[in-house]
Short mmCIF file of C-alpha atoms in Angstrom, two decimals:
data_model
loop_
_atom_site.label_atom_id
_atom_site.label_comp_id
_atom_site.label_asym_id
_atom_site.label_seq_id
_atom_site.Cartn_x
_atom_site.Cartn_y
_atom_site.Cartn_z
CA UNK A 24 79.59 98.28 81.03
CA UNK A 25 76.16 96.89 80.26
CA UNK A 26 73.28 96.43 82.68
CA UNK A 27 70.38 94.04 82.40
CA UNK A 28 66.76 95.11 81.99
CA UNK A 29 65.53 93.37 85.12
CA UNK A 30 66.96 95.86 87.59
CA UNK A 31 64.71 96.34 90.62
CA UNK A 32 64.64 99.62 92.50
CA UNK A 33 62.34 101.29 95.03
CA UNK A 34 61.56 104.95 95.19
CA UNK A 35 59.45 107.09 97.48
CA UNK A 36 57.56 109.52 95.26
CA UNK A 37 55.64 112.64 96.02
CA UNK A 38 52.53 114.03 94.33
CA UNK A 39 50.51 117.18 94.91
CA UNK A 40 48.29 115.61 97.54
CA UNK A 41 49.28 112.08 98.49
CA UNK A 42 52.55 110.26 99.18
CA UNK A 43 52.86 107.13 97.09
CA UNK A 44 55.21 104.17 97.31
CA UNK A 45 56.07 102.82 93.90
CA UNK A 46 57.90 99.64 93.02
CA UNK A 47 59.32 99.40 89.49
CA UNK A 48 60.30 95.85 88.51
CA UNK A 49 60.81 94.57 84.97
CA UNK A 50 58.50 97.26 83.63
CA UNK A 51 55.58 96.75 86.06
CA UNK A 52 54.33 99.71 88.12
CA UNK A 53 52.05 99.33 91.14
CA UNK A 54 50.67 102.33 93.02
CA UNK A 55 50.00 102.11 96.74
CA UNK A 56 47.08 104.51 96.38
CA UNK A 57 44.77 104.92 93.38
CA UNK A 58 43.49 108.26 92.12
CA UNK A 59 39.97 108.49 90.68
CA UNK A 60 37.70 111.18 89.28
CA UNK A 61 34.08 111.86 90.02
CA UNK A 62 33.35 113.91 86.91
CA UNK A 63 34.32 111.16 84.45
CA UNK A 64 34.54 107.77 86.21
CA UNK A 65 35.19 106.01 82.90
CA UNK A 66 38.40 107.96 82.40
CA UNK A 67 40.86 107.82 85.33
CA UNK A 68 42.50 111.13 86.02
CA UNK A 69 45.91 109.79 86.97
CA UNK A 70 48.56 111.72 88.84
CA UNK A 71 52.18 112.54 88.07
CA UNK A 72 54.55 111.60 90.87
CA UNK A 73 58.23 112.46 91.14
CA UNK A 74 60.86 110.12 92.66
CA UNK A 75 62.62 111.46 95.72
CA UNK A 76 66.29 112.27 94.83
CA UNK A 77 68.70 109.47 95.68
CA UNK A 78 72.44 109.27 96.21
CA UNK A 79 74.60 108.30 93.21
CA UNK A 80 77.22 105.56 93.49
CA UNK A 81 80.07 104.16 91.43
CA UNK A 82 82.78 101.65 92.34
CA UNK A 83 86.45 101.91 91.35
CA UNK A 84 88.63 98.94 90.46
CA UNK A 85 91.01 99.16 93.39
CA UNK A 86 94.74 98.46 93.55
CA UNK A 87 97.04 96.00 91.80
CA UNK A 88 96.70 92.40 92.94
CA UNK A 89 99.14 89.55 93.44
CA UNK A 90 97.91 86.00 94.00
CA UNK A 91 99.81 85.52 97.27
CA UNK A 92 100.40 87.33 100.53
CA UNK A 93 103.25 89.75 101.22
CA UNK A 94 105.65 86.89 101.93
CA UNK A 95 104.81 85.09 98.68
CA UNK A 96 102.76 82.39 100.41
CA UNK A 97 99.03 81.57 100.38
CA UNK A 98 98.55 81.50 96.61
CA UNK A 99 94.81 81.03 97.10
CA UNK A 100 94.29 84.61 98.28
CA UNK A 101 94.90 87.88 96.40
CA UNK A 102 96.70 90.72 98.14
CA UNK A 103 97.22 94.32 97.10
CA UNK A 104 100.48 95.76 95.82
CA UNK A 105 100.73 99.51 96.34
CA UNK A 106 97.63 101.66 96.01
CA UNK A 107 95.78 103.22 93.11
CA UNK A 108 95.13 106.94 92.70
CA UNK A 109 91.48 107.90 92.24
CA UNK A 110 90.03 111.08 90.72
CA UNK A 111 86.37 112.01 91.16
CA UNK A 112 83.75 114.38 89.78
CA UNK A 113 80.15 115.13 90.68
CA UNK A 114 77.28 117.45 89.85
CA UNK A 115 76.42 117.42 93.55
CA UNK A 116 78.11 119.06 96.50
CA UNK A 117 80.70 116.42 97.39
CA UNK A 118 81.94 112.88 96.78
CA UNK A 119 82.25 110.59 99.78
CA UNK A 120 84.74 107.72 99.59
CA UNK A 121 84.57 104.44 101.45
CA UNK A 122 86.25 101.06 101.00
CA UNK A 123 84.36 97.85 100.41
CA UNK A 124 85.38 94.98 102.67
CA UNK A 125 87.37 92.02 101.45
CA UNK A 126 86.54 88.33 101.66
CA UNK A 127 88.42 85.08 102.14
CA UNK A 128 89.63 85.35 98.53
CA UNK A 129 91.27 88.74 99.11
CA UNK A 130 90.45 92.23 97.94
CA UNK A 131 91.78 95.02 95.72
CA UNK A 132 90.53 97.57 98.28
CA UNK A 133 87.96 99.05 95.87
CA UNK A 134 86.63 102.50 96.65
CA UNK A 135 82.90 103.22 96.66
CA UNK A 136 82.19 106.75 95.45
CA UNK A 137 78.95 108.26 96.79
CA UNK A 138 77.44 111.62 95.87
CA UNK A 139 74.73 112.35 98.46
CA UNK A 140 71.31 113.37 97.20
CA UNK A 141 70.43 117.04 97.10
CA UNK A 142 67.42 118.75 95.55
CA UNK A 143 67.96 116.42 92.61
CA UNK A 144 69.76 113.12 92.10
CA UNK A 145 73.41 114.00 91.35
CA UNK A 146 75.86 112.41 88.93
CA UNK A 147 79.17 110.94 90.07
CA UNK A 148 82.17 109.85 88.00
CA UNK A 149 85.70 108.71 88.58
CA UNK A 150 88.73 106.80 87.39
CA UNK A 151 91.76 105.10 88.91
CA UNK A 152 95.35 104.61 87.82
CA UNK A 153 98.47 102.98 89.20
CA UNK A 154 102.07 102.32 88.22
CA UNK A 155 103.72 99.48 90.10
CA UNK A 156 107.15 97.84 90.20
CA UNK A 157 107.26 95.04 92.73
CA UNK A 158 108.92 91.73 91.92
CA UNK A 159 107.26 90.23 88.88
CA UNK A 160 104.37 92.72 88.98
CA UNK A 161 105.46 95.70 86.88
CA UNK A 162 103.49 98.08 84.70
CA UNK A 163 100.80 100.74 84.47
CA UNK A 164 97.04 100.27 84.78
CA UNK A 165 93.94 102.44 84.59
CA UNK A 166 90.22 101.78 84.88
CA UNK A 167 86.87 103.52 84.98
CA UNK A 168 84.77 103.70 88.13
CA UNK A 169 81.46 102.11 87.19
CA UNK A 170 77.78 101.92 88.03
CA UNK A 171 76.65 98.70 89.70
CA UNK A 172 74.75 96.51 87.25
CA UNK A 173 73.50 93.03 86.49
CA UNK A 174 75.53 92.39 83.32
CA UNK A 175 79.16 93.14 82.47
CA UNK A 176 81.27 91.97 79.51
CA UNK A 177 84.99 91.64 80.26
CA UNK A 178 86.83 91.34 76.95
CA UNK A 179 90.38 90.40 77.84
CA UNK A 180 92.56 88.10 79.88
CA UNK A 181 94.66 84.99 79.39
CA UNK A 182 95.53 81.86 81.38
CA UNK A 183 98.59 80.76 79.42
CA UNK A 184 101.79 80.03 81.33
CA UNK A 185 103.03 83.21 82.96
CA UNK A 186 99.68 84.97 82.59
CA UNK A 187 97.44 85.65 85.60
CA UNK A 188 93.89 86.97 85.21
CA UNK A 189 91.87 87.85 88.30
CA UNK A 190 88.19 88.83 88.18
CA UNK A 191 87.06 91.24 90.90
CA UNK A 192 83.38 91.20 91.86
CA UNK A 193 82.35 94.20 93.97
CA UNK A 194 78.90 94.35 95.58
CA UNK A 195 78.12 97.85 96.93
CA UNK A 196 74.49 96.99 97.75
CA UNK A 197 72.93 95.89 101.01
CA UNK A 198 71.85 92.43 99.80
CA UNK A 199 73.71 89.34 98.64
CA UNK A 200 74.60 89.19 94.96
CA UNK A 201 74.56 85.79 93.26
CA UNK A 202 76.96 85.88 90.33
CA UNK A 203 77.32 83.62 87.29
CA UNK A 204 80.38 83.70 85.02
CA UNK A 205 80.05 82.62 81.40
CA UNK A 206 83.65 82.06 80.28
CA UNK A 207 84.54 81.76 76.59
CA UNK A 208 87.84 80.96 74.87
CA UNK A 209 89.04 80.00 71.41
CA UNK A 210 87.18 76.68 71.59
CA UNK A 211 83.81 77.90 72.88
CA UNK A 212 82.11 78.21 76.25
CA UNK A 213 84.00 76.72 79.17
CA UNK A 214 82.15 74.17 81.27
CA UNK A 215 83.64 74.10 84.75
CA UNK A 216 82.37 73.80 88.33
CA UNK A 217 82.21 77.00 90.32
CA UNK A 218 81.23 79.36 87.51
CA UNK A 219 77.66 79.72 88.79
CA UNK A 220 76.13 80.62 92.11
CA UNK A 221 79.06 82.73 93.36
CA UNK A 222 77.73 84.63 96.38
CA UNK A 223 79.18 88.07 97.05
CA UNK A 224 78.11 89.43 100.43
CA UNK A 225 76.77 92.99 100.81
CA UNK A 226 79.37 95.77 100.67
CA UNK A 227 82.22 93.36 99.94
CA UNK A 228 84.42 92.23 97.08
CA UNK A 229 85.32 88.72 95.97
CA UNK A 230 88.39 87.91 93.82
CA UNK A 231 88.07 84.98 91.42
CA UNK A 232 91.11 83.62 89.48
CA UNK A 233 90.18 82.86 85.87
CA UNK A 234 92.62 79.92 85.92
CA UNK A 235 90.25 78.15 88.30
CA UNK A 236 87.92 77.57 85.33
CA UNK A 237 90.15 77.40 82.25
CA UNK A 238 93.87 76.74 81.79
CA UNK A 239 96.37 77.47 79.05
CA UNK A 240 94.05 79.66 77.00
CA UNK A 241 95.41 82.85 75.47
CA UNK A 242 92.10 84.45 74.44
CA UNK A 243 89.22 84.79 76.89
CA UNK A 244 85.99 86.74 77.29
CA UNK A 245 83.88 86.64 80.45
CA UNK A 246 80.22 87.61 80.77
CA UNK A 247 79.38 88.46 84.38
CA UNK A 248 75.72 88.39 85.42
CA UNK A 249 74.20 88.82 88.86
CA UNK A 250 70.87 88.56 90.63
CA UNK A 251 69.93 90.10 93.93
CA UNK A 252 72.60 92.72 94.58
CA UNK A 253 74.22 94.50 91.67
CA UNK A 254 77.89 94.06 90.80
CA UNK A 255 80.81 96.09 89.46
CA UNK A 256 83.24 93.73 87.72
CA UNK A 257 86.80 94.27 86.48
CA UNK A 258 89.60 91.94 85.47
CA UNK A 259 93.30 92.33 86.24
CA UNK A 260 95.84 90.67 83.96
CA UNK A 261 99.56 90.43 84.70
CA UNK A 262 102.26 88.81 82.58
CA UNK A 263 105.66 87.25 83.22
CA UNK A 264 107.51 86.44 79.97
CA UNK A 265 109.75 83.51 80.94
CA UNK A 266 111.40 85.24 83.93
CA UNK A 267 110.87 88.86 82.88
CA UNK A 268 107.87 90.92 84.04
CA UNK A 269 105.68 91.71 81.04
CA UNK A 270 103.28 94.27 82.48
CA UNK A 271 99.81 94.43 83.95
CA UNK A 272 96.55 96.21 83.32
CA UNK A 273 92.89 96.30 84.36
CA UNK A 274 90.10 95.36 81.95
CA UNK A 275 87.06 97.62 82.37
CA UNK A 276 83.63 96.41 81.36
CA UNK A 277 82.85 96.91 77.67
CA UNK A 278 79.68 97.91 75.85
CA UNK A 279 76.81 95.44 75.54
CA UNK A 280 76.63 93.29 72.39
CA UNK A 281 75.86 95.39 69.31
CA UNK A 282 76.56 95.43 65.60
CA UNK A 283 78.80 98.44 66.10
CA UNK A 284 81.40 98.74 68.83
CA UNK A 285 83.70 101.72 69.33
CA UNK A 286 86.99 101.34 71.20
CA UNK A 287 88.35 104.85 71.82
CA UNK A 288 91.83 105.97 72.85
CA UNK A 289 93.96 102.94 71.93
CA UNK A 290 97.73 103.45 72.26
CA UNK A 291 100.17 101.88 69.79
CA UNK A 292 103.74 102.57 70.89
CA UNK A 293 106.74 100.62 69.53
CA UNK A 294 104.60 97.54 69.03
CA UNK A 295 107.16 95.83 66.81
CA UNK A 296 109.95 96.23 69.38
CA UNK A 297 107.71 94.78 72.08
CA UNK A 298 107.44 91.52 70.13
CA UNK A 299 111.20 90.95 69.87
CA UNK A 300 111.87 89.29 73.25
CA UNK A 301 111.28 85.82 74.64
CA UNK A 302 107.74 84.46 75.13
CA UNK A 303 106.30 87.34 73.12
CA UNK A 304 103.74 85.55 70.97
CA UNK A 305 100.96 87.53 72.66
CA UNK A 306 102.79 90.86 72.56
CA UNK A 307 101.39 91.92 69.19
CA UNK A 308 98.44 94.32 69.07
CA UNK A 309 95.05 92.68 68.56
CA UNK A 310 91.34 93.42 68.58
CA UNK A 311 89.43 90.74 70.46
CA UNK A 312 85.93 89.96 69.20
CA UNK A 313 83.23 87.64 70.47
CA UNK A 314 79.87 86.80 68.88
CA UNK A 315 77.41 85.73 71.61
CA UNK A 316 74.80 84.65 69.05
CA UNK A 317 74.59 81.63 66.78
CA UNK A 318 75.58 83.03 63.37
CA UNK A 319 78.97 83.91 61.90
CA UNK A 320 79.70 87.63 61.77
CA UNK A 321 81.47 89.43 58.95
CA UNK A 322 83.50 92.16 60.62
CA UNK A 323 85.01 95.40 59.36
CA UNK A 324 87.48 97.12 61.65
CA UNK A 325 87.81 100.85 60.97
CA UNK A 326 90.99 102.43 62.38
CA UNK A 327 91.26 106.22 62.67
CA UNK A 328 93.59 108.81 64.21
CA UNK A 329 93.10 112.43 65.20
CA UNK A 330 95.20 113.63 62.24
CA UNK A 331 92.74 112.14 59.77
CA UNK A 332 94.62 108.93 59.04
CA UNK A 333 92.66 105.74 58.65
CA UNK A 334 92.60 102.16 57.50
CA UNK A 335 90.27 99.15 57.47
CA UNK A 336 90.73 95.47 58.29
CA UNK A 337 88.22 92.78 57.33
CA UNK A 338 87.71 89.60 59.34
CA UNK A 339 85.26 86.83 60.14
CA UNK A 340 84.19 85.92 63.67
CA UNK A 341 82.62 82.54 64.35
CA UNK A 342 79.81 82.40 66.94
CA UNK A 343 80.52 81.27 70.48
CA UNK A 344 84.33 81.37 70.20
CA UNK A 345 86.80 84.17 70.86
CA UNK A 346 88.53 85.69 67.82
CA UNK A 347 91.72 87.80 67.97
CA UNK A 348 92.32 90.00 64.93
CA UNK A 349 96.02 90.87 64.61
CA UNK A 350 97.04 94.44 63.79
CA UNK A 351 100.43 94.63 62.09
CA UNK A 352 102.54 97.47 60.71
CA UNK A 353 100.64 100.39 62.17
CA UNK A 354 102.73 103.43 63.14
CA UNK A 355 102.88 104.74 66.69
CA UNK A 356 99.94 106.86 67.74
CA UNK A 357 96.64 107.06 69.57
CA UNK A 358 93.88 105.40 67.61
CA UNK A 359 90.18 104.67 67.78
CA UNK A 360 88.79 101.37 66.51
CA UNK A 361 85.25 100.99 65.18
CA UNK A 362 84.06 97.41 64.81
CA UNK A 363 81.11 96.98 62.44
CA UNK A 364 79.62 93.49 62.22
CA UNK A 365 76.70 91.69 60.63
CA UNK A 366 75.82 90.22 64.04
CA UNK A 367 75.95 91.69 67.57
CA UNK A 368 79.47 91.41 69.03
CA UNK A 369 81.52 92.54 72.00
CA UNK A 370 85.05 93.84 71.47
CA UNK A 371 88.22 95.10 73.14
CA UNK A 372 91.80 95.83 72.16
CA UNK A 373 95.20 94.85 73.60
CA UNK A 374 98.54 96.44 72.82
CA UNK A 375 102.05 96.07 74.26
CA UNK A 376 104.92 98.53 74.53
CA UNK A 377 108.58 98.39 75.68
CA UNK A 378 109.41 100.24 78.89
CA UNK A 379 112.57 102.14 79.74
CA UNK A 380 113.83 99.33 81.98
CA UNK A 381 113.96 96.86 79.11
CA UNK A 382 110.68 95.14 79.96
CA UNK A 383 107.23 95.44 78.42
CA UNK A 384 103.81 96.64 79.53
CA UNK A 385 100.41 95.72 78.16
CA UNK A 386 97.29 97.83 77.83
CA UNK A 387 93.67 96.69 77.55
CA UNK A 388 91.20 99.13 76.00
CA UNK A 389 87.45 98.57 76.38
CA UNK A 390 84.63 99.52 74.05
CA UNK A 391 82.32 102.25 75.34
CA UNK A 392 78.69 103.31 75.15
CA UNK A 393 77.67 106.63 73.51
CA UNK A 394 77.48 109.67 75.76
CA UNK A 395 74.61 112.02 76.46
CA UNK A 396 74.79 115.75 75.72
CA UNK A 397 76.35 116.58 79.09
CA UNK A 398 79.04 114.39 80.64
CA UNK A 399 81.27 114.72 83.68
CA UNK A 400 84.58 112.93 84.12
CA UNK A 401 87.76 112.97 86.16
CA UNK A 402 91.16 111.74 84.96
CA UNK A 403 93.38 109.96 87.47
CA UNK A 404 97.10 110.93 87.47
CA UNK A 405 99.35 109.28 84.90
CA UNK A 406 101.80 109.86 82.06
CA UNK A 407 100.60 112.18 79.28
CA UNK A 408 96.86 111.61 79.60
CA UNK A 409 94.83 112.39 76.49
CA UNK A 410 91.09 112.40 75.97
CA UNK A 411 89.80 111.05 72.66
CA UNK A 412 86.35 111.60 71.17
CA UNK A 413 84.98 109.38 68.41
CA UNK A 414 82.00 110.61 66.40
CA UNK A 415 80.07 107.67 64.89
CA UNK A 416 77.05 109.89 64.11
CA UNK A 417 76.15 111.55 60.82
CA UNK A 418 76.52 115.09 62.19
CA UNK A 419 79.62 117.08 63.10
CA UNK A 420 79.96 117.83 66.81
CA UNK A 421 81.43 120.71 68.79
CA UNK A 422 82.42 119.72 72.31
CA UNK A 423 83.16 122.18 75.10
CA UNK A 424 85.35 120.95 77.97
CA UNK A 425 85.37 123.03 81.15
CA UNK A 426 87.65 122.52 84.12
CA UNK A 427 87.40 125.29 86.71
CA UNK A 428 87.89 128.55 84.82
CA UNK A 429 89.60 126.86 81.88
CA UNK A 430 87.70 126.00 78.72
CA UNK A 431 88.57 124.37 75.43
CA UNK A 432 86.49 123.58 72.37
CA UNK A 433 86.95 120.47 70.25
CA UNK A 434 85.58 119.95 66.76
CA UNK A 435 84.73 116.32 66.04
CA UNK A 436 83.67 115.78 62.45
CA UNK A 437 81.29 112.95 61.58
CA UNK A 438 83.16 109.66 61.35
CA UNK A 439 86.37 111.10 62.81
CA UNK A 440 88.44 111.08 66.00
CA UNK A 441 89.67 114.10 67.99
CA UNK A 442 92.27 113.90 70.77
CA UNK A 443 93.18 116.58 73.32
CA UNK A 444 95.35 116.82 76.42
CA UNK A 445 93.44 117.15 79.68
CA UNK A 446 94.36 117.98 83.29
CA UNK A 447 94.40 115.27 85.94
CA UNK A 448 92.57 115.12 89.25
CA UNK A 449 90.16 117.85 88.20
CA UNK A 450 86.48 117.78 87.38
CA UNK A 451 85.80 117.91 83.64
CA UNK A 452 82.39 119.05 82.45
CA UNK A 453 81.77 118.27 78.79
CA UNK A 454 78.83 119.50 76.73
CA UNK A 455 77.94 118.74 73.13
CA UNK A 456 78.84 115.05 73.57
CA UNK A 457 75.49 113.56 72.50
CA UNK A 458 76.14 110.32 70.59
CA UNK A 459 79.94 110.54 70.88
CA UNK A 460 82.16 107.84 72.40
CA UNK A 461 85.12 108.86 74.55
CA UNK A 462 88.11 107.37 76.32
CA UNK A 463 91.30 108.40 78.09
CA UNK A 464 94.74 106.95 77.34
CA UNK A 465 98.15 107.19 79.01
CA UNK A 466 101.59 106.60 77.48
CA UNK A 467 104.99 107.07 79.11
CA UNK A 468 108.21 105.44 80.19
CA UNK A 469 106.40 103.17 82.67
CA UNK A 470 103.89 101.82 80.16
CA UNK A 471 100.47 102.35 78.62
CA UNK A 472 96.88 102.23 79.87
CA UNK A 473 93.42 103.63 79.24
CA UNK A 474 89.79 103.60 80.27
CA UNK A 475 86.40 104.42 78.72
CA UNK A 476 84.52 107.57 79.71
CA UNK A 477 81.15 106.53 81.10
CA UNK A 478 77.85 108.11 80.13
CA UNK A 479 75.76 109.85 82.77
CA UNK A 480 73.81 107.48 84.99
CA UNK A 481 70.16 107.38 83.97
CA UNK A 482 68.13 109.00 86.73
CA UNK A 483 64.56 108.02 87.51
CA UNK A 484 61.98 110.34 85.95
CA UNK A 485 58.45 111.38 86.95
CA UNK A 486 55.81 108.68 86.51
CA UNK A 487 52.16 108.94 85.56
CA UNK A 488 50.15 106.81 87.98
CA UNK A 489 46.65 105.55 87.15
CA UNK A 490 44.16 103.70 89.33
#
């Protein structure tokens, strides 16, 4: 998930002699009290001030949604089906959970995770997962719990017949968030009323059906931006193939536009069999690419597995339109995809698998930002969870994963992928992850899913204040 540069935050800071209120906004710093020097008035002494520790927050995606109430009526409001499981981790003392309120459009009951401030600002992390079988909503989903931000790229979704895509906009702040949605499909940017000026009240969530802006489009990308309050955005997609449920999943926010995108932990499982039924034109595995600029991008897709296997696919992506690159004849496995392009792009992957009940399930896998040297994570319960590391750097990496008293070491050679099994609902502390990209995937009889592992939230650092 990407965040814009214009974030505005206030801190109380403390120096050695004087309390100072500092406002940081778009790179400007104003001190409430100036420090001078009598010995050298031409050279201000300055003073280093340290922000007071603050609580850390992330928002989880919530539960599965159906665009109707429990009785099947009121198709203008989303209602929850079942409830998601959430796992949390923190460097602080505890994680507090609360639920954001819904609105007139419904709510996925998203959880706000808060790690209270201690002597320092803590980190907090989390993920959610859910398997559901209720009427035409059947499948497995997983998502990361994310930092609030002002920019999120959702690479996924469809509004073709039988496909429902719902965007959830969660505002955990204490001020209104005004949200704009830039929607793109295979023809370009969608021009439709209602995509701008969407107001999300403080500490609430709003659910927005993608079909309200674009219809009968199989390939969509949505750029969510906000002003005022910050937003956590996800997208839920569910499929009905003719009359048969075809799965559901949650699209987590992907990495900001860049010339290299890494999509970790992609599951390919019986992809050919999944394409054999009715209304299965979109059941094949694809990598979705979008160029937000004005020039055509030449794209190379590098595909690697933990056992050292690999392949490349070349493609061209036109600017301003969504491109789906088909992936055919790849054996079952857990893969990582590295998209290298001549222009900045965003990217995500979709795969489909048969389930034991004769249906199918889809999985959306988001690109992820590189990690810092120390990362915490928590894996929500699900079938056969595995953690994948991708090393796009020029140096080999040795990662240590600690969970309680257990410890395992993972070697990740430069340009390779490493995949390990991990426990669920436990705090994972990973070191040696500088520059790596990571994700978690699930695969079982109920379907497939995955989510990106988020980097540590950047904490405010001491500032040098001059008169």
